[in-house]
Amino acid sequence: MDSVPSNSHGNLDEQIAQLMQCKPLSEQEMKSSRKILNLLDQCLTLMHIKQIQAHLTVSGTLSDSYAAAKIIAFCAAPDRNNLCHAHRLFCCLPYRTTYIWNIMIRSFTERNEPIRAFSVYNKMRENSFLPNNYTFSFLLNACADLSDFPLGLVIHGQAIRLGWELYDFVRVLCEKAKEIFMEESNVQPVKSPVTICGDIHGQFHDLAELFRIGGKCPDTNYLFMGDYVDRGYYSVETVTLRRIRINVVVFMALFEKGTLGHWLEGWVLLVALKVRYPQRITILRGNHESRQITQVYGFYDECLRKYGNANVWKIFTDLFDYFPLTALVESEIFCLHGGLSPSIETLDNIRNFDRVQEVPHEGPMCDLLWSDPDDRCGWGISPRGAGYTFGQDISEQFNHTNNLKLIARAHQLVMEGYNWGHEQKVVTIFSAPNYCYRCGNMASILEVDDCKGHTFIQFEPAPRRGEPDVTRRTPDYFL
């Protein structure tokens, strides 16, 4: 610990000494105990902490759970070196609360001592204290540190049995993801090797199949080009989790065990993966990551059905505004959801956008998410009602101007899962097999290796797991 001026020690010593002269259990003493707790923030040495602790012990104040929690939390804080002292004090307490148990579990987890965190948890259960949502959050982080997937399943099971249903986790998870997305560019640079994926559209079990075939994250780097929600029955599951505060370690355990069944409803995927492995997964915005579109094509209704209100839908759609619009793999492969725009000539034009907004009805940002390649040259009016069609002459000029070799995009159903266009200057990738559970198409992903070579992997739908009770079928539109 750094040295401090002696007069600083003296002033604090005098204040502590004066307060310790108070008689125990009197009203004056209780007031002085509150004052001495407020001196914690001024503590400079372990000696001062022990002086305060001694006063609280003599006065009987330390038997109060608030006072005990305050001094233990102070000693156990990550920026201090007094965790051992906090633990000794914790072990001597005559009365403990769940909050105090959680302080110790969290502190050992933050200090990368997951074994000790679980030791405290086991003693907590032995002493008949019930864990709460915070307890399970700290324990799941400890499971992640241990890479102990089976243990993560055990903790998850205990959380379910105790009935913890944590609505606010969605908000917390999205806030963490938002912080990451805010640091990313409109043209997010991506290194190879990477696996590029197209539309998912809420087909959660097929997304699990994609990870089985393409490799688990973080062992495989992924770039997703938008349209994670709408159409499929599991849009919520595709972007995040529901019912229980859990993290990627449990999903990976289920993935390894091959138990991704209906009971996986509400669990974690893309946003949680982004939060846990921000450098390993890139998530771009699609035209369906929009408030207006999701109110028509299924995601809004799904949130109402699974959560009973629109709050989760609002949290998700607010997060959509922060997704990057495009990505650039090794300065050669330009990735986006839709296509090009007559208002955009260079990548710098895109970098200068203010993307944090609802998808506009027209303009360059709209075009990036809605446009399609076409066999006809030049620009054309899109039959979708938004964006444009663009011909080979347009894509060749754009690639030449920006020193690109390939435009990779999603947005369109292609029966083989991928389709080359414009003399292999543009490729469409679609990763939702049997789209809408009735189109009969294959899906694919594009692997880009260290040498920038391209390999397509096609896959079929995962086995059907039944369908939830959906009262309103989403409307058809251009496939």
Short mmCIF file of C-alpha atoms in Angstrom, two decimals:
data_model
loop_
_atom_site.label_atom_id
_atom_site.label_comp_id
_atom_site.label_asym_id
_atom_site.label_seq_id
_atom_site.Cartn_x
_atom_site.Cartn_y
_atom_site.Cartn_z
CA MET A 1 0.00 0.00 0.00
CA ASP A 2 1.30 3.46 -0.86
CA SER A 3 2.54 5.63 1.99
CA VAL A 4 0.48 8.64 3.02
CA PRO A 5 1.32 11.82 4.92
CA SER A 6 1.50 11.23 8.66
CA ASN A 7 -0.95 14.02 9.42
CA SER A 8 -3.61 12.11 7.43
CA HIS A 9 -3.13 9.13 9.76
CA GLY A 10 -3.24 11.41 12.78
CA ASN A 11 -6.51 13.07 11.86
CA LEU A 12 -8.24 9.75 11.31
CA ASP A 13 -6.71 8.28 14.48
CA GLU A 14 -8.09 11.18 16.49
CA GLN A 15 -11.59 10.80 15.02
CA ILE A 16 -11.63 7.07 15.75
CA ALA A 17 -10.30 7.58 19.28
CA GLN A 18 -12.96 10.17 20.05
CA LEU A 19 -15.74 7.96 18.78
CA MET A 20 -14.46 4.92 20.69
CA GLN A 21 -14.86 6.79 24.00
CA CYS A 22 -18.66 6.53 23.71
CA LYS A 23 -20.45 4.14 26.07
CA PRO A 24 -21.92 0.97 24.53
CA LEU A 25 -25.61 0.67 23.73
CA SER A 26 -26.44 4.31 24.44
CA GLU A 27 -28.15 6.56 21.94
CA GLN A 28 -24.94 8.53 21.71
CA GLU A 29 -23.07 5.31 20.99
CA MET A 30 -25.43 4.37 18.20
CA LYS A 31 -24.91 7.74 16.59
CA SER A 32 -21.16 7.39 16.94
CA SER A 33 -21.28 3.94 15.36
CA ARG A 34 -23.01 5.37 12.33
CA LYS A 35 -20.38 8.09 12.16
CA ILE A 36 -17.54 5.61 12.45
CA LEU A 37 -19.00 3.52 9.62
CA ASN A 38 -18.92 6.65 7.50
CA LEU A 39 -15.18 6.88 8.19
CA LEU A 40 -14.58 3.69 6.20
CA ASP A 41 -14.08 5.64 2.99
CA GLN A 42 -11.23 7.53 4.66
CA CYS A 43 -9.45 4.39 5.88
CA LEU A 44 -5.85 4.32 4.80
CA THR A 45 -4.46 1.21 6.49
CA LEU A 46 -5.59 -2.16 7.78
CA MET A 47 -4.89 -0.83 11.28
CA HIS A 48 -7.63 1.77 10.88
CA ILE A 49 -10.07 -0.88 9.69
CA LYS A 50 -9.27 -3.02 12.74
CA GLN A 51 -9.78 -0.02 15.02
CA ILE A 52 -13.22 0.58 13.55
CA GLN A 53 -14.02 -3.13 13.76
CA ALA A 54 -12.96 -3.19 17.43
CA HIS A 55 -15.25 -0.29 18.25
CA LEU A 56 -18.18 -1.90 16.47
CA THR A 57 -17.52 -5.19 18.27
CA VAL A 58 -17.32 -3.62 21.74
CA SER A 59 -20.42 -1.54 21.14
CA GLY A 60 -22.36 -4.50 19.85
CA THR A 61 -22.99 -2.76 16.55
CA LEU A 62 -21.19 -5.47 14.59
CA SER A 63 -24.04 -7.85 15.36
CA ASP A 64 -26.18 -5.61 13.18
CA SER A 65 -26.21 -7.06 9.66
CA TYR A 66 -25.99 -3.66 7.99
CA ALA A 67 -22.83 -2.69 9.88
CA ALA A 68 -21.25 -6.11 9.35
CA ALA A 69 -22.04 -6.08 5.63
CA LYS A 70 -20.63 -2.59 5.23
CA ILE A 71 -17.26 -3.37 6.79
CA ILE A 72 -16.96 -6.78 5.06
CA ALA A 73 -17.81 -5.26 1.68
CA PHE A 74 -15.26 -2.53 2.30
CA CYS A 75 -12.48 -5.00 3.11
CA ALA A 76 -13.41 -7.35 0.26
CA ALA A 77 -13.51 -4.67 -2.44
CA PRO A 78 -11.33 -5.54 -5.48
CA ASP A 79 -9.24 -2.38 -5.14
CA ARG A 80 -8.18 -3.34 -1.60
CA ASN A 81 -5.98 -6.14 -0.37
CA ASN A 82 -7.98 -7.19 2.67
CA LEU A 83 -10.06 -10.13 1.45
CA CYS A 84 -8.46 -12.49 3.98
CA HIS A 85 -9.39 -10.13 6.80
CA ALA A 86 -12.93 -9.85 5.41
CA HIS A 87 -13.22 -13.64 5.35
CA ARG A 88 -11.97 -13.99 8.94
CA LEU A 89 -14.50 -11.42 10.09
CA PHE A 90 -17.22 -13.16 8.08
CA CYS A 91 -16.46 -16.48 9.77
CA CYS A 92 -16.77 -14.89 13.22
CA LEU A 93 -20.12 -13.21 12.65
CA PRO A 94 -22.91 -14.46 14.91
CA TYR A 95 -25.54 -13.43 12.35
CA ARG A 96 -25.36 -13.44 8.59
CA THR A 97 -27.72 -12.52 5.77
CA THR A 98 -27.94 -13.66 2.16
CA TYR A 99 -26.47 -10.32 1.21
CA ILE A 100 -23.38 -10.96 3.36
CA TRP A 101 -22.98 -14.47 1.92
CA ASN A 102 -23.20 -12.97 -1.57
CA ILE A 103 -20.48 -10.44 -0.75
CA MET A 104 -18.04 -13.27 -0.04
CA ILE A 105 -19.10 -15.37 -3.05
CA ARG A 106 -18.76 -12.38 -5.36
CA SER A 107 -15.41 -11.36 -3.87
CA PHE A 108 -13.84 -14.78 -4.36
CA THR A 109 -15.20 -14.90 -7.92
CA GLU A 110 -13.78 -11.46 -8.71
CA ARG A 111 -10.39 -12.56 -7.34
CA ASN A 112 -10.42 -15.60 -9.63
CA GLU A 113 -10.85 -18.01 -6.73
CA PRO A 114 -13.94 -19.93 -7.91
CA ILE A 115 -13.25 -22.95 -5.67
CA ARG A 116 -13.46 -20.79 -2.56
CA ALA A 117 -16.59 -19.11 -3.95
CA PHE A 118 -18.29 -22.52 -4.18
CA SER A 119 -17.01 -23.44 -0.72
CA VAL A 120 -18.81 -20.39 0.70
CA TYR A 121 -21.92 -21.28 -1.32
CA ASN A 122 -21.97 -24.82 0.05
CA LYS A 123 -21.73 -23.50 3.61
CA MET A 124 -24.50 -21.05 2.79
CA ARG A 125 -26.80 -23.94 1.84
CA GLU A 126 -25.69 -25.98 4.87
CA ASN A 127 -26.74 -23.07 7.08
CA SER A 128 -30.20 -23.05 5.44
CA PHE A 129 -29.78 -19.74 3.62
CA LEU A 130 -31.59 -19.54 0.29
CA PRO A 131 -29.56 -18.14 -2.64
CA ASN A 132 -31.07 -15.40 -4.78
CA ASN A 133 -30.61 -14.14 -8.31
CA TYR A 134 -27.33 -12.43 -7.46
CA THR A 135 -25.97 -15.63 -5.92
CA PHE A 136 -26.59 -17.59 -9.11
CA SER A 137 -25.10 -14.85 -11.25
CA PHE A 138 -21.84 -14.96 -9.26
CA LEU A 139 -21.79 -18.77 -9.28
CA LEU A 140 -22.29 -18.98 -13.05
CA ASN A 141 -19.35 -16.63 -13.50
CA ALA A 142 -17.34 -18.97 -11.29
CA CYS A 143 -18.43 -21.91 -13.48
CA ALA A 144 -17.18 -20.00 -16.51
CA ASP A 145 -13.83 -19.40 -14.82
CA LEU A 146 -13.57 -23.12 -14.13
CA SER A 147 -14.88 -24.06 -17.61
CA ASP A 148 -17.00 -26.54 -15.68
CA PHE A 149 -20.03 -27.05 -17.91
CA PRO A 150 -21.65 -29.86 -15.86
CA LEU A 151 -21.40 -27.73 -12.72
CA GLY A 152 -23.06 -24.92 -14.63
CA LEU A 153 -25.96 -27.27 -15.35
CA VAL A 154 -26.26 -28.13 -11.67
CA ILE A 155 -26.37 -24.46 -10.68
CA HIS A 156 -28.91 -23.76 -13.41
CA GLY A 157 -31.09 -26.60 -12.15
CA GLN A 158 -30.97 -25.25 -8.61
CA ALA A 159 -31.99 -21.82 -9.86
CA ILE A 160 -34.99 -23.28 -11.70
CA ARG A 161 -36.09 -25.33 -8.68
CA LEU A 162 -35.99 -22.21 -6.53
CA GLY A 163 -38.18 -20.40 -9.04
CA TRP A 164 -35.87 -17.58 -10.05
CA GLU A 165 -37.26 -15.91 -13.14
CA LEU A 166 -35.19 -12.86 -13.95
CA TYR A 167 -36.83 -10.47 -16.31
CA ASP A 168 -34.29 -7.71 -15.75
CA PHE A 169 -31.42 -9.87 -17.01
CA VAL A 170 -32.47 -9.05 -20.55
CA ARG A 171 -32.01 -5.38 -19.77
CA VAL A 172 -28.63 -5.92 -18.11
CA LEU A 173 -27.39 -8.14 -20.93
CA CYS A 174 -28.46 -5.64 -23.58
CA GLU A 175 -26.81 -2.78 -21.70
CA LYS A 176 -23.53 -4.69 -21.68
CA ALA A 177 -23.90 -5.50 -25.37
CA LYS A 178 -24.70 -1.88 -26.16
CA GLU A 179 -21.41 -0.79 -24.59
CA ILE A 180 -19.58 -3.17 -26.93
CA PHE A 181 -21.50 -2.15 -30.06
CA MET A 182 -20.93 1.53 -29.35
CA GLU A 183 -17.19 0.95 -29.75
CA GLU A 184 -17.61 -0.73 -33.14
CA SER A 185 -17.49 0.99 -36.51
CA ASN A 186 -20.15 1.25 -39.20
CA VAL A 187 -17.62 -0.71 -41.27
CA GLN A 188 -16.35 -3.12 -38.64
CA PRO A 189 -12.94 -4.66 -39.48
CA VAL A 190 -12.80 -8.45 -39.15
CA LYS A 191 -9.80 -10.77 -39.38
CA SER A 192 -9.70 -14.22 -40.93
CA PRO A 193 -10.33 -17.03 -40.33
CA VAL A 194 -14.01 -16.32 -39.96
CA THR A 195 -17.29 -18.03 -40.79
CA ILE A 196 -19.84 -15.76 -42.49
CA CYS A 197 -23.55 -16.46 -41.94
CA GLY A 198 -26.77 -15.20 -43.48
CA ASP A 199 -30.35 -14.87 -42.24
CA ILE A 200 -31.40 -16.84 -39.13
CA HIS A 201 -34.97 -15.58 -38.67
CA GLY A 202 -35.64 -17.02 -35.25
CA GLN A 203 -35.01 -20.65 -36.27
CA PHE A 204 -33.21 -21.40 -33.04
CA HIS A 205 -32.70 -25.14 -33.46
CA ASP A 206 -31.25 -24.55 -36.91
CA LEU A 207 -28.88 -21.99 -35.40
CA ALA A 208 -27.76 -24.67 -32.95
CA GLU A 209 -27.19 -26.92 -35.98
CA LEU A 210 -25.14 -24.15 -37.57
CA PHE A 211 -22.87 -24.06 -34.52
CA ARG A 212 -22.60 -27.85 -34.53
CA ILE A 213 -21.46 -27.84 -38.15
CA GLY A 214 -19.40 -24.65 -38.16
CA GLY A 215 -17.80 -25.06 -34.75
CA LYS A 216 -18.47 -23.62 -31.35
CA CYS A 217 -17.66 -20.05 -30.42
CA PRO A 218 -15.00 -19.01 -29.37
CA ASP A 219 -13.15 -21.81 -31.20
CA THR A 220 -14.65 -20.46 -34.43
CA ASN A 221 -14.96 -16.76 -35.29
CA TYR A 222 -18.38 -15.81 -36.66
CA LEU A 223 -19.81 -12.94 -38.66
CA PHE A 224 -23.61 -12.76 -38.86
CA MET A 225 -25.15 -10.51 -41.51
CA GLY A 226 -28.50 -9.70 -39.94
CA ASP A 227 -32.13 -10.85 -39.72
CA TYR A 228 -32.02 -12.77 -36.46
CA VAL A 229 -35.69 -12.28 -35.61
CA ASP A 230 -39.18 -12.65 -37.15
CA ARG A 231 -40.62 -15.61 -39.05
CA GLY A 232 -39.24 -18.38 -36.82
CA TYR A 233 -40.74 -19.38 -33.49
CA TYR A 234 -37.65 -18.65 -31.38
CA SER A 235 -36.50 -15.12 -32.15
CA VAL A 236 -36.09 -14.35 -28.44
CA GLU A 237 -33.92 -17.40 -27.92
CA THR A 238 -31.85 -16.55 -30.97
CA VAL A 239 -30.82 -13.13 -29.67
CA THR A 240 -30.73 -13.66 -25.91
CA LEU A 241 -32.33 -15.57 -23.04
CA ARG A 242 -35.45 -15.81 -20.92
CA ARG A 243 -36.57 -17.21 -17.53
CA ILE A 244 -33.22 -17.66 -15.86
CA ARG A 245 -30.09 -15.60 -15.42
CA ILE A 246 -27.52 -17.80 -17.09
CA ASN A 247 -24.47 -17.43 -19.29
CA VAL A 248 -22.76 -19.05 -22.22
CA VAL A 249 -21.10 -21.74 -20.13
CA VAL A 250 -24.46 -23.46 -19.59
CA PHE A 251 -25.48 -23.16 -23.24
CA MET A 252 -22.21 -24.79 -24.25
CA ALA A 253 -22.83 -27.59 -21.76
CA LEU A 254 -26.23 -28.24 -23.29
CA PHE A 255 -24.74 -27.99 -26.74
CA GLU A 256 -22.10 -30.60 -25.92
CA LYS A 257 -24.69 -32.93 -24.40
CA GLY A 258 -26.98 -32.58 -27.42
CA THR A 259 -29.92 -31.55 -25.24
CA LEU A 260 -31.10 -28.49 -27.13
CA GLY A 261 -34.77 -29.33 -26.86
CA HIS A 262 -37.89 -27.27 -26.18
CA TRP A 263 -36.81 -26.73 -22.59
CA LEU A 264 -34.00 -24.61 -24.02
CA GLU A 265 -36.61 -21.92 -24.61
CA GLY A 266 -35.41 -18.74 -23.01
CA TRP A 267 -31.72 -19.41 -23.08
CA VAL A 268 -28.77 -17.67 -24.38
CA LEU A 269 -27.26 -17.23 -27.77
CA LEU A 270 -26.09 -14.47 -30.04
CA VAL A 271 -26.11 -11.41 -27.79
CA ALA A 272 -24.78 -13.43 -24.87
CA LEU A 273 -22.00 -14.78 -27.10
CA LYS A 274 -21.20 -11.24 -28.17
CA VAL A 275 -20.95 -10.10 -24.56
CA ARG A 276 -18.76 -13.03 -23.56
CA TYR A 277 -16.58 -13.17 -26.69
CA PRO A 278 -16.75 -9.67 -28.23
CA GLN A 279 -13.73 -10.22 -30.47
CA ARG A 280 -14.94 -13.60 -31.72
CA ILE A 281 -18.37 -12.73 -33.05
CA THR A 282 -19.53 -9.87 -35.27
CA ILE A 283 -23.24 -9.04 -35.44
CA LEU A 284 -24.54 -6.80 -38.23
CA ARG A 285 -27.94 -5.22 -38.58
CA GLY A 286 -30.53 -6.55 -41.00
CA ASN A 287 -33.73 -4.98 -42.26
CA HIS A 288 -35.70 -7.02 -39.72
CA GLU A 289 -33.79 -5.45 -36.82
CA SER A 290 -36.37 -2.69 -36.94
CA ARG A 291 -39.29 -1.61 -34.78
CA GLN A 292 -41.69 -1.29 -37.70
CA ILE A 293 -40.84 -4.61 -39.34
CA THR A 294 -40.86 -6.66 -36.12
CA GLN A 295 -44.35 -5.41 -35.26
CA VAL A 296 -45.63 -7.04 -38.44
CA TYR A 297 -43.57 -10.19 -38.97
CA GLY A 298 -43.59 -11.96 -35.63
CA PHE A 299 -41.01 -10.76 -33.13
CA TYR A 300 -43.32 -8.33 -31.35
CA ASP A 301 -46.01 -10.99 -30.97
CA GLU A 302 -43.44 -13.50 -29.73
CA CYS A 303 -42.29 -11.14 -26.99
CA LEU A 304 -45.90 -10.59 -25.92
CA ARG A 305 -46.52 -14.34 -25.88
CA LYS A 306 -43.41 -15.21 -23.88
CA TYR A 307 -43.17 -12.22 -21.55
CA GLY A 308 -46.71 -10.93 -21.35
CA ASN A 309 -45.81 -7.37 -22.33
CA ALA A 310 -43.79 -5.36 -24.85
CA ASN A 311 -40.98 -4.31 -22.51
CA VAL A 312 -38.54 -6.95 -23.73
CA TRP A 313 -39.34 -6.11 -27.34
CA LYS A 314 -38.50 -2.46 -26.61
CA ILE A 315 -35.19 -3.41 -24.96
CA PHE A 316 -34.21 -5.53 -27.96
CA THR A 317 -35.21 -3.02 -30.59
CA ASP A 318 -33.35 -0.26 -28.77
CA LEU A 319 -30.25 -2.47 -28.92
CA PHE A 320 -30.73 -3.05 -32.67
CA ASP A 321 -29.99 0.64 -33.27
CA TYR A 322 -26.38 0.07 -32.17
CA PHE A 323 -25.57 -2.88 -34.44
CA PRO A 324 -22.84 -2.16 -37.03
CA LEU A 325 -24.15 -1.85 -40.58
CA THR A 326 -21.33 -3.55 -42.46
CA ALA A 327 -18.06 -5.42 -41.94
CA LEU A 328 -14.81 -5.71 -43.88
CA VAL A 329 -12.92 -9.01 -43.77
CA GLU A 330 -9.18 -8.53 -44.29
CA SER A 331 -9.89 -5.35 -46.32
CA GLU A 332 -11.15 -7.53 -49.20
CA ILE A 333 -14.59 -8.99 -48.43
CA PHE A 334 -17.34 -6.44 -47.84
CA CYS A 335 -20.17 -7.91 -45.76
CA LEU A 336 -23.62 -6.44 -45.24
CA HIS A 337 -27.22 -7.52 -45.07
CA GLY A 338 -28.77 -6.06 -48.21
CA GLY A 339 -26.82 -4.30 -50.92
CA LEU A 340 -25.42 -1.13 -52.42
CA SER A 341 -26.80 2.39 -52.62
CA PRO A 342 -26.58 5.09 -55.31
CA SER A 343 -25.71 7.47 -52.47
CA ILE A 344 -22.61 5.49 -51.45
CA GLU A 345 -19.43 5.40 -53.50
CA THR A 346 -16.81 4.63 -50.85
CA LEU A 347 -16.60 2.85 -47.52
CA ASP A 348 -15.76 6.17 -45.92
CA ASN A 349 -19.25 7.35 -46.85
CA ILE A 350 -20.60 4.54 -44.66
CA ARG A 351 -18.17 5.23 -41.83
CA ASN A 352 -19.58 8.75 -41.53
CA PHE A 353 -23.18 7.62 -40.92
CA ASP A 354 -25.00 8.16 -37.65
CA ARG A 355 -26.41 4.64 -37.43
CA VAL A 356 -28.04 4.90 -34.00
CA GLN A 357 -31.62 5.26 -35.21
CA GLU A 358 -34.61 3.31 -36.45
CA VAL A 359 -34.10 2.04 -40.00
CA PRO A 360 -35.30 4.93 -42.21
CA HIS A 361 -37.78 4.45 -45.06
CA GLU A 362 -35.26 5.65 -47.64
CA GLY A 363 -31.70 6.86 -48.00
CA PRO A 364 -28.29 5.19 -47.90
CA MET A 365 -28.74 3.43 -44.55
CA CYS A 366 -32.03 1.96 -45.76
CA ASP A 367 -30.39 0.85 -49.01
CA LEU A 368 -27.62 -1.07 -47.22
CA LEU A 369 -30.26 -3.17 -45.47
CA TRP A 370 -32.82 -3.55 -48.27
CA SER A 371 -31.15 -3.56 -51.73
CA ASP A 372 -30.64 -6.65 -53.92
CA PRO A 373 -28.34 -7.58 -56.82
CA ASP A 374 -30.02 -7.96 -60.20
CA ASP A 375 -29.23 -9.43 -63.62
CA ARG A 376 -30.00 -6.07 -65.24
CA CYS A 377 -27.37 -3.36 -65.32
CA GLY A 378 -27.63 -0.10 -63.45
CA TRP A 379 -29.96 0.88 -60.66
CA GLY A 380 -33.57 -0.25 -60.54
CA ILE A 381 -36.65 0.18 -58.38
CA SER A 382 -36.86 -2.62 -55.82
CA PRO A 383 -40.07 -4.67 -55.74
CA ARG A 384 -39.68 -4.74 -51.95
CA GLY A 385 -40.71 -1.11 -51.70
CA ALA A 386 -37.42 -0.08 -50.11
CA GLY A 387 -33.85 0.02 -51.37
CA TYR A 388 -32.78 -0.60 -54.98
CA THR A 389 -31.71 -3.32 -57.33
CA PHE A 390 -28.17 -3.01 -58.67
CA GLY A 391 -26.48 -4.63 -61.65
CA GLN A 392 -23.06 -6.12 -62.26
CA ASP A 393 -21.70 -2.82 -63.53
CA ILE A 394 -22.56 -1.21 -60.18
CA SER A 395 -20.96 -3.93 -58.05
CA GLU A 396 -17.82 -4.03 -60.22
CA GLN A 397 -17.38 -0.27 -59.94
CA PHE A 398 -17.91 -0.34 -56.17
CA ASN A 399 -15.41 -3.17 -55.73
CA HIS A 400 -12.86 -1.41 -57.91
CA THR A 401 -13.23 1.92 -56.11
CA ASN A 402 -12.79 0.32 -52.69
CA ASN A 403 -10.19 -2.35 -53.61
CA LEU A 404 -12.60 -5.16 -52.80
CA LYS A 405 -12.65 -8.70 -54.15
CA LEU A 406 -16.11 -9.76 -53.03
CA ILE A 407 -19.41 -8.48 -51.68
CA ALA A 408 -21.01 -11.00 -49.29
CA ARG A 409 -24.63 -10.38 -48.36
CA ALA A 410 -27.76 -12.13 -47.09
CA HIS A 411 -31.37 -10.92 -47.32
CA GLN A 412 -32.65 -13.29 -50.04
CA LEU A 413 -33.81 -16.88 -49.95
CA VAL A 414 -31.60 -19.03 -52.21
CA MET A 415 -32.55 -22.69 -52.49
CA GLU A 416 -29.01 -24.09 -52.28
CA GLY A 417 -28.08 -21.89 -49.32
CA TYR A 418 -25.76 -19.71 -51.37
CA ASN A 419 -25.74 -18.17 -54.82
CA TRP A 420 -23.00 -16.48 -56.82
CA GLY A 421 -23.83 -13.42 -58.88
CA HIS A 422 -22.17 -10.77 -61.03
CA GLU A 423 -19.45 -13.19 -62.19
CA GLN A 424 -18.59 -14.13 -58.60
CA LYS A 425 -18.20 -10.53 -57.46
CA VAL A 426 -21.29 -10.88 -55.24
CA VAL A 427 -22.47 -13.85 -53.18
CA THR A 428 -25.75 -14.30 -51.31
CA ILE A 429 -25.67 -16.49 -48.19
CA PHE A 430 -28.82 -17.77 -46.49
CA SER A 431 -28.53 -19.68 -43.20
CA ALA A 432 -32.16 -20.52 -42.36
CA PRO A 433 -32.88 -24.01 -43.80
CA ASN A 434 -36.47 -24.81 -44.75
CA TYR A 435 -37.25 -21.12 -44.34
CA CYS A 436 -40.53 -20.44 -42.53
CA TYR A 437 -40.62 -24.21 -41.92
CA ARG A 438 -42.04 -24.80 -45.40
CA CYS A 439 -39.74 -23.55 -48.21
CA GLY A 440 -37.60 -26.68 -48.47
CA ASN A 441 -34.33 -24.83 -49.04
CA MET A 442 -30.83 -25.75 -47.92
CA ALA A 443 -28.81 -23.37 -45.75
CA SER A 444 -25.13 -22.52 -45.91
CA ILE A 445 -22.26 -20.72 -44.23
CA LEU A 446 -19.08 -19.40 -45.84
CA GLU A 447 -15.75 -20.25 -44.24
CA VAL A 448 -12.89 -17.83 -44.99
CA ASP A 449 -9.55 -19.37 -44.01
CA ASP A 450 -6.22 -17.80 -43.04
CA CYS A 451 -5.23 -17.61 -46.70
CA LYS A 452 -8.57 -15.94 -47.58
CA GLY A 453 -9.80 -19.04 -49.37
CA HIS A 454 -13.56 -19.65 -49.52
CA THR A 455 -15.43 -22.83 -48.59
CA PHE A 456 -19.21 -23.15 -48.46
CA ILE A 457 -20.78 -25.60 -46.01
CA GLN A 458 -24.40 -26.52 -46.68
CA PHE A 459 -26.72 -27.96 -44.06
CA GLU A 460 -30.29 -29.13 -43.70
CA PRO A 461 -32.81 -28.27 -40.98
CA ALA A 462 -32.37 -29.61 -37.50
CA PRO A 463 -34.94 -32.27 -36.52
CA ARG A 464 -38.31 -30.69 -35.82
CA ARG A 465 -39.02 -30.29 -32.11
CA GLY A 466 -42.69 -29.46 -32.43
CA GLU A 467 -44.11 -25.98 -32.64
CA PRO A 468 -45.31 -23.60 -29.95
CA ASP A 469 -48.92 -22.50 -29.88
CA VAL A 470 -48.93 -19.47 -32.14
CA THR A 471 -52.32 -17.84 -32.44
CA ARG A 472 -51.52 -15.52 -35.34
CA ARG A 473 -49.54 -16.56 -38.38
CA THR A 474 -47.15 -13.93 -39.64
CA PRO A 475 -48.01 -12.55 -43.07
CA ASP A 476 -46.23 -13.66 -46.22
CA TYR A 477 -44.07 -11.29 -48.16
CA PHE A 478 -41.40 -11.50 -50.81
CA LEU A 479 -39.23 -14.51 -50.02
#
